[in-house]
Amino acid sequence: KLILKNYFFQYLSREYNLTETASNIMAKQVTPKQAKPKKEKSIEETLWDSANKLRGTVESSEYKHVVLGLIFLKFASDKFEERRKELIAEGKDKYLEMKEFYNMSNIFFLPEESRWSFIIANSKQNDIALKIDTALHTVEKNNPALKGALPDNYFSRLNMDVSKLAALLDTINNIDTIKDKQQDIVGRVYEYFLSKFALAEGKGKGEFYTPKSIVNLIAEMIEPYKGIIYDPACGSGGMF
């Protein structure tokens, strides 16, 4: 058989410029197919998967409120800590606890109990939901611009499983919210969660979210480069 195969490949090599004989081909080591590299999940996908673990105690329509409240705390804390390091570098250590030195740079001042480091340090405690509510309340109290904007006593009312909430906190803790200065991390997560909820609820729930492609098309058509824009039904503010 091997002789016949060699003869066959010799014929092919003459006709089609093939150089390998049957014995050469048979001697070749078969190498397994390399596994395709796994696609890295986006921040939005990771957060949705983590929030999805809350199913049973939290409705999918509530995910965005749970995650956005925590993302806001993480973002505000990252900005606060960045400004704090700047003040230290400038030799202004005595002003570290004065909110005016944060507000002047459009950064919210965060008391100790409102900082992300405090939340993470207590993430496994049974009263972590209460601590999160206290943190949000304290942020709002110390920054008048946020009056009425943050949820009040929200996390305590949800009665979430402590271990699941702690897992969500750990996921958010790994996100650098200020790494890309050009990205609106809070807006991205909000839009993504609205779109996921719309898909989960079916076509009839499309009023919750306008696809980004359509928003971009409308913006390109109206060319809002100057003047004042009035949109009384802006919803999530995606067009802005």
Coordinates of C-alpha atoms in Angstrom, one line a residue:
K1 CA 0.0 0.0 0.0
L2 CA 2.8 2.4 0.9
I3 CA 4.5 1.7 -2.5
L4 CA 1.2 2.5 -4.3
K5 CA 0.8 5.7 -2.2
N6 CA 4.4 6.8 -3.0
Y7 CA 3.8 6.1 -6.7
F8 CA 0.6 8.1 -6.6
F9 CA 2.3 11.1 -4.9
Q10 CA 5.2 10.9 -7.3
Y11 CA 2.7 11.2 -10.1
L12 CA 1.0 14.2 -8.4
S13 CA 4.3 15.9 -7.8
R14 CA 5.1 15.7 -11.5
E15 CA 1.7 16.9 -12.5
Y16 CA 1.1 19.6 -9.9
N17 CA 4.6 20.4 -8.5
L18 CA 3.9 18.6 -5.2
T19 CA 7.0 17.7 -3.3
E20 CA 5.8 15.7 -0.3
T21 CA 5.6 11.9 -0.5
A22 CA 3.1 9.7 1.4
S23 CA 5.7 8.6 3.9
N24 CA 6.6 12.3 4.6
I25 CA 3.0 13.2 5.1
M26 CA 2.4 10.1 7.3
A27 CA 5.5 11.0 9.4
K28 CA 4.2 14.5 10.1
Q29 CA 3.1 15.0 13.6
V30 CA -0.5 16.1 13.9
T31 CA -0.8 19.2 15.9
P32 CA -4.1 20.0 17.7
K33 CA -6.0 23.1 16.6
Q34 CA -5.2 26.1 18.6
A35 CA -8.1 27.3 20.7
K36 CA -9.5 30.6 19.7
P37 CA -8.8 33.4 22.1
K38 CA -11.8 34.1 24.2
K39 CA -13.5 37.4 23.5
E40 CA -13.0 39.7 26.5
K41 CA -16.2 40.9 28.1
S42 CA -17.0 44.5 28.1
I43 CA -17.6 46.4 31.4
E44 CA -21.3 46.5 30.6
E45 CA -21.6 42.8 29.9
T46 CA -19.7 41.9 33.1
L47 CA -21.9 44.1 35.2
W48 CA -25.1 42.7 33.6
D49 CA -23.9 39.1 34.3
S50 CA -23.2 40.1 37.9
A51 CA -26.5 41.8 38.3
N52 CA -28.3 38.9 36.8
K53 CA -27.2 36.8 39.8
L54 CA -29.5 39.0 41.9
R55 CA -32.5 37.5 40.0
G56 CA -35.1 36.3 42.5
T57 CA -34.8 39.2 44.9
V58 CA -34.4 42.0 42.2
E59 CA -36.4 42.4 39.0
S60 CA -34.4 42.8 35.8
S61 CA -36.0 46.3 35.4
E62 CA -34.4 47.2 38.7
Y63 CA -30.8 46.1 37.8
K64 CA -30.0 49.5 36.3
H65 CA -30.9 51.3 39.6
V66 CA -28.8 48.8 41.7
V67 CA -25.8 48.9 39.5
L68 CA -25.9 52.7 38.6
G69 CA -26.0 53.6 42.3
L70 CA -22.9 51.6 43.0
I71 CA -21.1 52.7 39.8
F72 CA -21.8 56.3 40.7
L73 CA -20.2 55.8 44.2
K74 CA -17.2 54.1 42.5
F75 CA -16.9 56.9 39.9
A76 CA -17.3 59.7 42.5
S77 CA -14.7 58.0 44.8
D78 CA -12.2 57.5 42.0
K79 CA -12.4 61.2 41.1
F80 CA -12.2 62.1 44.8
E81 CA -9.1 60.0 45.3
E82 CA -7.5 61.4 42.2
R83 CA -8.0 65.0 43.4
R84 CA -6.9 64.0 46.9
K85 CA -3.5 62.8 45.4
E86 CA -3.2 66.1 43.5
L87 CA -3.7 68.1 46.7
I88 CA -1.0 66.0 48.5
A89 CA 1.4 66.4 45.6
E90 CA 0.8 70.2 45.8
G91 CA 1.6 70.2 49.6
K92 CA -1.9 71.0 50.6
D93 CA -2.4 68.2 53.1
K94 CA -4.3 70.5 55.5
Y95 CA -7.0 71.0 52.9
L96 CA -7.7 67.3 52.3
E97 CA -11.0 67.4 54.3
M98 CA -12.3 70.7 52.9
K99 CA -14.9 70.2 50.3
E100 CA -14.2 73.6 48.7
F101 CA -10.9 72.2 47.4
Y102 CA -12.8 69.5 45.6
N103 CA -15.8 71.4 44.4
M104 CA -13.5 74.0 42.7
S105 CA -12.4 71.1 40.3
N106 CA -16.0 70.0 39.8
I107 CA -15.5 67.0 42.1
F108 CA -17.9 65.8 44.8
F109 CA -16.5 65.8 48.3
L110 CA -16.9 62.5 50.0
P111 CA -16.9 62.0 53.8
E112 CA -15.2 58.9 55.0
E113 CA -18.4 56.8 55.2
S114 CA -19.2 57.7 51.6
R115 CA -15.9 56.6 50.0
W116 CA -15.7 53.4 48.0
S117 CA -12.8 52.1 50.1
F118 CA -15.1 52.2 53.1
I119 CA -17.9 50.3 51.2
I120 CA -15.4 47.6 50.1
A121 CA -13.9 47.2 53.5
N122 CA -17.4 46.5 54.8
S123 CA -18.8 44.6 51.8
K124 CA -19.2 41.3 53.7
Q125 CA -21.0 42.8 56.6
N126 CA -24.7 42.0 57.1
D127 CA -25.6 45.7 57.1
I128 CA -23.8 46.5 53.9
A129 CA -27.1 47.6 52.2
L130 CA -27.6 50.2 55.0
K131 CA -24.0 51.4 54.7
I132 CA -24.6 51.9 50.9
D133 CA -27.8 53.9 51.6
T134 CA -25.9 56.0 54.2
A135 CA -23.1 56.6 51.8
L136 CA -25.5 57.9 49.0
H137 CA -27.4 60.0 51.5
T138 CA -24.2 61.6 52.9
V139 CA -22.9 62.4 49.4
E140 CA -26.1 64.1 48.6
K141 CA -26.1 66.0 51.9
N142 CA -22.6 67.3 51.3
N143 CA -23.1 68.3 47.7
P144 CA -26.3 70.4 47.1
A145 CA -26.0 69.9 43.3
L146 CA -27.1 66.3 43.9
K147 CA -30.2 67.2 45.9
G148 CA -33.0 64.7 45.0
A149 CA -30.8 62.9 42.4
L150 CA -29.8 59.9 44.4
P151 CA -32.0 57.0 45.6
D152 CA -33.2 57.3 49.2
N153 CA -33.0 54.1 51.4
Y154 CA -33.1 52.1 48.2
F155 CA -30.7 49.2 48.9
S156 CA -32.2 48.5 52.4
R157 CA -35.7 48.0 50.9
L158 CA -34.5 45.5 48.4
N159 CA -33.5 42.9 51.0
M160 CA -30.8 41.5 48.7
D161 CA -28.7 38.5 49.7
V162 CA -25.5 39.8 51.3
S163 CA -23.2 37.4 49.4
K164 CA -24.7 38.3 46.0
L165 CA -24.5 42.0 46.8
A166 CA -20.9 41.6 48.0
A167 CA -20.0 39.8 44.7
L168 CA -21.5 42.7 42.7
L169 CA -19.4 45.1 44.8
D170 CA -16.2 43.0 44.1
T171 CA -17.0 43.2 40.3
I172 CA -17.4 46.9 40.4
N173 CA -14.3 47.3 42.5
N174 CA -12.2 46.0 39.6
I175 CA -13.4 48.7 37.2
D176 CA -11.3 51.8 36.8
T177 CA -14.0 54.3 36.0
I178 CA -11.6 57.2 35.2
K179 CA -9.1 55.3 33.0
D180 CA -10.6 56.7 29.8
K181 CA -11.3 60.4 30.2
Q182 CA -13.3 60.4 26.9
Q183 CA -15.8 57.7 28.0
D184 CA -18.9 58.3 30.1
I185 CA -18.9 55.1 32.0
V186 CA -22.1 55.8 33.9
G187 CA -23.9 56.7 30.6
R188 CA -22.6 53.6 28.9
V189 CA -23.8 51.3 31.6
Y190 CA -27.2 53.0 31.8
E191 CA -27.8 52.7 28.0
Y192 CA -26.6 49.1 28.0
F193 CA -28.9 48.1 30.8
L194 CA -31.9 49.8 29.2
S195 CA -31.2 48.0 26.0
K196 CA -30.9 44.6 27.8
F197 CA -34.1 45.2 29.7
A198 CA -35.9 46.1 26.4
L199 CA -34.7 42.9 24.8
A200 CA -35.7 40.8 27.8
E201 CA -39.2 42.3 27.9
G202 CA -39.9 41.9 24.2
K203 CA -40.5 44.3 21.4
G204 CA -43.3 46.1 23.3
K205 CA -40.8 47.5 25.7
G206 CA -38.8 49.4 23.1
E207 CA -40.0 52.7 24.6
F208 CA -37.4 52.3 27.3
Y209 CA -34.5 52.6 24.9
T210 CA -33.7 54.0 21.5
P211 CA -30.8 52.1 19.8
K212 CA -27.6 54.1 19.6
S213 CA -27.5 53.7 15.8
I214 CA -30.8 55.5 15.4
V215 CA -29.7 58.2 17.9
N216 CA -26.5 58.8 15.9
L217 CA -28.6 59.0 12.6
I218 CA -31.0 61.6 14.1
A219 CA -28.1 63.7 15.5
E220 CA -26.3 63.6 12.1
M221 CA -29.5 64.7 10.4
I222 CA -30.4 67.7 12.6
E223 CA -26.7 68.8 13.0
P224 CA -27.1 70.4 16.4
Y225 CA -23.9 72.5 16.3
K226 CA -25.3 75.7 17.7
G227 CA -28.3 77.2 19.5
I228 CA -30.4 75.7 22.2
I229 CA -31.9 72.2 22.2
Y230 CA -35.2 71.5 23.8
D231 CA -36.2 67.9 24.3
P232 CA -39.1 67.5 26.7
A233 CA -39.1 63.7 26.4
C234 CA -35.4 63.0 26.5
G235 CA -35.7 59.9 28.6
S236 CA -32.2 58.7 29.4
G237 CA -30.6 61.7 27.7
G238 CA -28.9 59.5 25.2
M239 CA -29.1 62.1 22.4
F240 CA -27.3 64.6 24.6

